[in-house]
Amino acid sequence: MRTHDLAVVGGDGIGPDVTAEALRSVHAAAGHFGFRVTTTAYDLGAERWLRDGVALDETSTEKLRGHDAILLGAVGDPRVPPGVLERGLVVALRVALRHAVNVRPVRLYPGVESPVRGLSPERCDLVIIRENTEGLYAGGGSTVHQGTDHATAVQNSINTVAATRACVGYAFRLARARRRRLTLCHKTNILVEAGKLWTGVVEEIGNDFPDVAHDYVHADAMCQHLPLTPERFDVVVTDNLFGDIISDLGATIQGGLGLAASGNIDPTGANPGMFEPVHGSAPDIAGSGRANPAAAVLSAALCLAHLGEHAAALALEAAAASVLGELRDRPDSTTGIGTRIAERVREVDLTALGDPAASLMTAMSARSGIRE
Ligand code: NAI
Ligand code: MG
C-alpha cells in the first residue's frame, strides 16, 4: 500500500488544534482512497524555545528533510520576542528545504461570503506563486550612526537567477496545466535592477511556453485589480515581499484567513514540501475552540496533491468547501468543523467544485508536469 510519511509541527496557539483537524481529514481520506499515512510529531515552537532556547536545531532539520512532507500549524507566542520563531523556525525551514515556491490559491467557494460586493465563485479562482527564499526577506542589512540624527538603515534585496527561474518555471508549468495565463507582479518601474532580472527570467522561460500567454501588472495596481477583477488572473508569479502582501489581500477576498491555504515547495522535488495555513497562531482566540480549521485542511489537500494523491486532494478540498458553505447558517467549533469535513471526505462528489481537470489539485498532482 502507498505510504506517506508526514512530519507534523503543530506549533503554537491555534496551530496544534487546526493541525489535529487537518490530520483527521487526511486519515479519513487515506482510509477511503486506499493509502497509508504515518505521522511524527516534532517538538518545535514557543514551548521548546522557552524551555531550551532552541527555535530550530540541526538534528530536527535533518530529520524533517527525511519525511515525504511536513504539515505545519503556526508559530508565534506573546511570551517570545517577535521574529524569533517566525524567522528562526518557519523562514529558516523554507530556506533550508529550498522552498523557492510558495503556492497560495485564492478561490472563493460557493456559499462563502466575500467582502467584495457581488463577487461570485466563477470569477475568483487564481493561484499566487510567491518566491519564498529571497528578496528583501533574505537580503540582510545594516544600520550605521545608530542613535544619532544620521542613523542610516540599509535593507538589501537578494534576487538570484537560479531561485527566480525555479519559481517562474513552476508558475509556467502550473499555468500550462490550468488556464494558460501567467501574470508577473512586480514594481519594475522603481525596483529596476530586481525588475530587470525578473522580467528577463519570465521572457526566457516564456519562450518555452508559447501556449501560455503572459503579461505584467505592477504590485500597487494589483491591489486594485485583485479585488475588483480577479477573473483577469490565472497564475500570478511574484517576489517574496509582494507575494506576502498580495496573498493576504487574496485571503481577504476569498473570505478570510481561516480559509487561506499554502504550500512551500522545492520545485526540484529534492526536499519535502511544507504545507501550512496562511494565518498565524491567533493568540486572541487560542484555546477557545473558535479557530476555523479549514485553512489547515485545505493546506493538507495541497499536500496530498503534491504527494500525488489526486482523488484524495480533490475530496479534501470539496469536503472543506462544502462545510465552509454551510457555516453561515450552521456555525461550529474547531472540532465540530473538522469532524464534519472528515466525515464528508468519504461521500463528497469529486466534481462538486467543477471539472477536476481544471483544478489546482489536478495540476499539482501531475508530478511529471509540474516538478522540474
Ligand atoms: P493571525 O493570523 O494569528 O491572526 C490574525 C487575526 O485573524 C486574529 O484576530 C485571529 O483571531 C484571526 N484568525 C487567524 N486564524 C484564524 C482561524 N483559523 N480562524 C478564525 N480566526 C482566525 O495573525 P497575528 O495576530 O498577526 O499573529 C499572531 C502570531 O502568529 C504572531 O506571533 C505572528 O508573528 C505569528 N504568525 C505566524 C505565522 C506562521 O506561523 N507562518 C504567520 C503569521 C503570523
Ligand atoms: Mg504574511
PDB file of C-alpha atoms and ligand atoms in Angstrom, residues 12 14 18 72-78 80-83 85-86 90-91 94 248 256-259 276-286 290-296 334, ligand 1:
ATOM      1  CA  ASP A  12       1.698  27.454  18.990  1.00  0.00           C
ATOM      2  CA  ILE A  14      -4.354  27.565  17.464  1.00  0.00           C
ATOM      3  CA  VAL A  18      -6.184  23.188  13.463  1.00  0.00           C
ATOM      4  CA  LEU A  72       2.875  22.978   9.977  1.00  0.00           C
ATOM      5  CA  GLY A  73       0.231  24.658  12.134  1.00  0.00           C
ATOM      6  CA  ALA A  74       1.500  28.109  13.099  1.00  0.00           C
ATOM      7  CA  VAL A  75       4.106  29.590  15.382  1.00  0.00           C
ATOM      8  CA  GLY A  76       4.236  32.778  17.435  1.00  0.00           C
ATOM      9  CA  ASP A  77       3.621  33.408  21.103  1.00  0.00           C
ATOM     10  CA  PRO A  78       3.280  36.607  23.150  1.00  0.00           C
ATOM     11  CA  VAL A  80       8.562  35.059  22.739  1.00  0.00           C
ATOM     12  CA  PRO A  81      10.056  38.161  21.115  1.00  0.00           C
ATOM     13  CA  PRO A  82       8.585  38.803  17.638  1.00  0.00           C
ATOM     14  CA  GLY A  83      10.513  37.156  14.829  1.00  0.00           C
ATOM     15  CA  LEU A  85      10.071  31.727  15.845  1.00  0.00           C
ATOM     16  CA  GLU A  86       8.676  33.218  12.635  1.00  0.00           C
ATOM     17  CA  VAL A  90       9.355  28.931   9.634  1.00  0.00           C
ATOM     18  CA  VAL A  91      11.544  31.080   7.396  1.00  0.00           C
ATOM     19  CA  ARG A  94      11.737  27.380   3.957  1.00  0.00           C
ATOM     20  CA  ASP A 248      -3.055  38.426   2.305  1.00  0.00           C
ATOM     21  CA  GLY A 256     -10.637  35.483   5.467  1.00  0.00           C
ATOM     22  CA  LEU A 257      -7.513  33.998   6.988  1.00  0.00           C
ATOM     23  CA  GLY A 258      -9.421  30.996   8.343  1.00  0.00           C
ATOM     24  CA  LEU A 259      -9.774  29.807   4.724  1.00  0.00           C
ATOM     25  CA  GLU A 276       0.608  25.431   6.352  1.00  0.00           C
ATOM     26  CA  PRO A 277      -2.353  27.729   6.742  1.00  0.00           C
ATOM     27  CA  VAL A 278      -1.574  31.361   5.915  1.00  0.00           C
ATOM     28  CA  HIS A 279      -2.790  32.522   9.310  1.00  0.00           C
ATOM     29  CA  GLY A 280      -0.633  32.733  12.429  1.00  0.00           C
ATOM     30  CA  SER A 281      -1.115  31.311  15.914  1.00  0.00           C
ATOM     31  CA  ALA A 282      -4.036  33.673  16.709  1.00  0.00           C
ATOM     32  CA  PRO A 283      -3.316  34.058  20.439  1.00  0.00           C
ATOM     33  CA  ASP A 284      -6.532  36.114  20.768  1.00  0.00           C
ATOM     34  CA  ILE A 285      -8.677  33.009  20.158  1.00  0.00           C
ATOM     35  CA  ALA A 286      -6.270  30.217  21.168  1.00  0.00           C
ATOM     36  CA  ARG A 290     -13.251  29.289  17.667  1.00  0.00           C
ATOM     37  CA  ALA A 291     -10.441  28.734  15.142  1.00  0.00           C
ATOM     38  CA  ASN A 292     -11.593  27.668  11.702  1.00  0.00           C
ATOM     39  CA  PRO A 293      -9.544  24.577  10.732  1.00  0.00           C
ATOM     40  CA  ALA A 294     -10.453  24.891   7.027  1.00  0.00           C
ATOM     41  CA  ALA A 295      -7.218  26.662   6.074  1.00  0.00           C
ATOM     42  CA  ALA A 296      -5.237  23.820   7.652  1.00  0.00           C
ATOM     43  CA  THR A 334     -12.878  23.907  15.574  1.00  0.00           C
TER      44      THR A 334
HETATM   45  P1  NAI B   1      -3.027  35.701  12.995  1.00  0.00           P
HETATM   46  O1  NAI B   1      -3.182  35.175  11.621  1.00  0.00           O
HETATM   47  O2  NAI B   1      -2.594  34.737  14.018  1.00  0.00           O
HETATM   48  O3  NAI B   1      -4.410  36.358  13.463  1.00  0.00           O
HETATM   49  C1  NAI B   1      -4.996  37.488  12.826  1.00  0.00           C
HETATM   50  C2  NAI B   1      -6.487  37.549  13.141  1.00  0.00           C
HETATM   51  O4  NAI B   1      -7.160  36.522  12.416  1.00  0.00           O
HETATM   52  C3  NAI B   1      -6.787  37.304  14.612  1.00  0.00           C
HETATM   53  O5  NAI B   1      -7.878  38.112  15.011  1.00  0.00           O
HETATM   54  C4  NAI B   1      -7.162  35.845  14.657  1.00  0.00           C
HETATM   55  O6  NAI B   1      -8.047  35.522  15.709  1.00  0.00           O
HETATM   56  C5  NAI B   1      -7.816  35.634  13.297  1.00  0.00           C
HETATM   57  N1  NAI B   1      -7.607  34.270  12.814  1.00  0.00           N
HETATM   58  C6  NAI B   1      -6.408  33.744  12.390  1.00  0.00           C
HETATM   59  N2  NAI B   1      -6.583  32.463  12.041  1.00  0.00           N
HETATM   60  C7  NAI B   1      -7.890  32.163  12.253  1.00  0.00           C
HETATM   61  C8  NAI B   1      -8.651  30.984  12.089  1.00  0.00           C
HETATM   62  N3  NAI B   1      -8.126  29.821  11.629  1.00  0.00           N
HETATM   63  N4  NAI B   1      -9.972  31.014  12.392  1.00  0.00           N
HETATM   64  C9  NAI B   1     -10.522  32.158  12.842  1.00  0.00           C
HETATM   65  N5  NAI B   1      -9.850  33.313  13.013  1.00  0.00           N
HETATM   66  C10 NAI B   1      -8.536  33.317  12.728  1.00  0.00           C
HETATM   67  O7  NAI B   1      -2.003  36.915  12.909  1.00  0.00           O
HETATM   68  P2  NAI B   1      -1.378  37.811  14.079  1.00  0.00           P
HETATM   69  O8  NAI B   1      -2.363  38.012  15.166  1.00  0.00           O
HETATM   70  O9  NAI B   1      -0.808  38.968  13.391  1.00  0.00           O
HETATM   71  O10 NAI B   1      -0.167  36.955  14.638  1.00  0.00           O
HETATM   72  C11 NAI B   1      -0.237  36.095  15.764  1.00  0.00           C
HETATM   73  C12 NAI B   1       1.081  35.361  15.894  1.00  0.00           C
HETATM   74  O11 NAI B   1       1.263  34.470  14.781  1.00  0.00           O
HETATM   75  C13 NAI B   1       2.292  36.306  15.867  1.00  0.00           C
HETATM   76  O12 NAI B   1       3.250  35.795  16.749  1.00  0.00           O
HETATM   77  C14 NAI B   1       2.778  36.199  14.429  1.00  0.00           C
HETATM   78  O13 NAI B   1       4.128  36.520  14.287  1.00  0.00           O
HETATM   79  C15 NAI B   1       2.515  34.756  14.140  1.00  0.00           C
HETATM   80  N6  NAI B   1       2.371  34.402  12.731  1.00  0.00           N
HETATM   81  C16 NAI B   1       2.891  33.188  12.333  1.00  0.00           C
HETATM   82  C17 NAI B   1       2.757  32.758  11.051  1.00  0.00           C
HETATM   83  C18 NAI B   1       3.280  31.395  10.706  1.00  0.00           C
HETATM   84  O14 NAI B   1       3.478  30.563  11.575  1.00  0.00           O
HETATM   85  N7  NAI B   1       3.517  31.091   9.435  1.00  0.00           N
HETATM   86  C19 NAI B   1       2.088  33.564  10.025  1.00  0.00           C
HETATM   87  C20 NAI B   1       1.530  34.801  10.537  1.00  0.00           C
HETATM   88  C21 NAI B   1       1.692  35.195  11.838  1.00  0.00           C
END
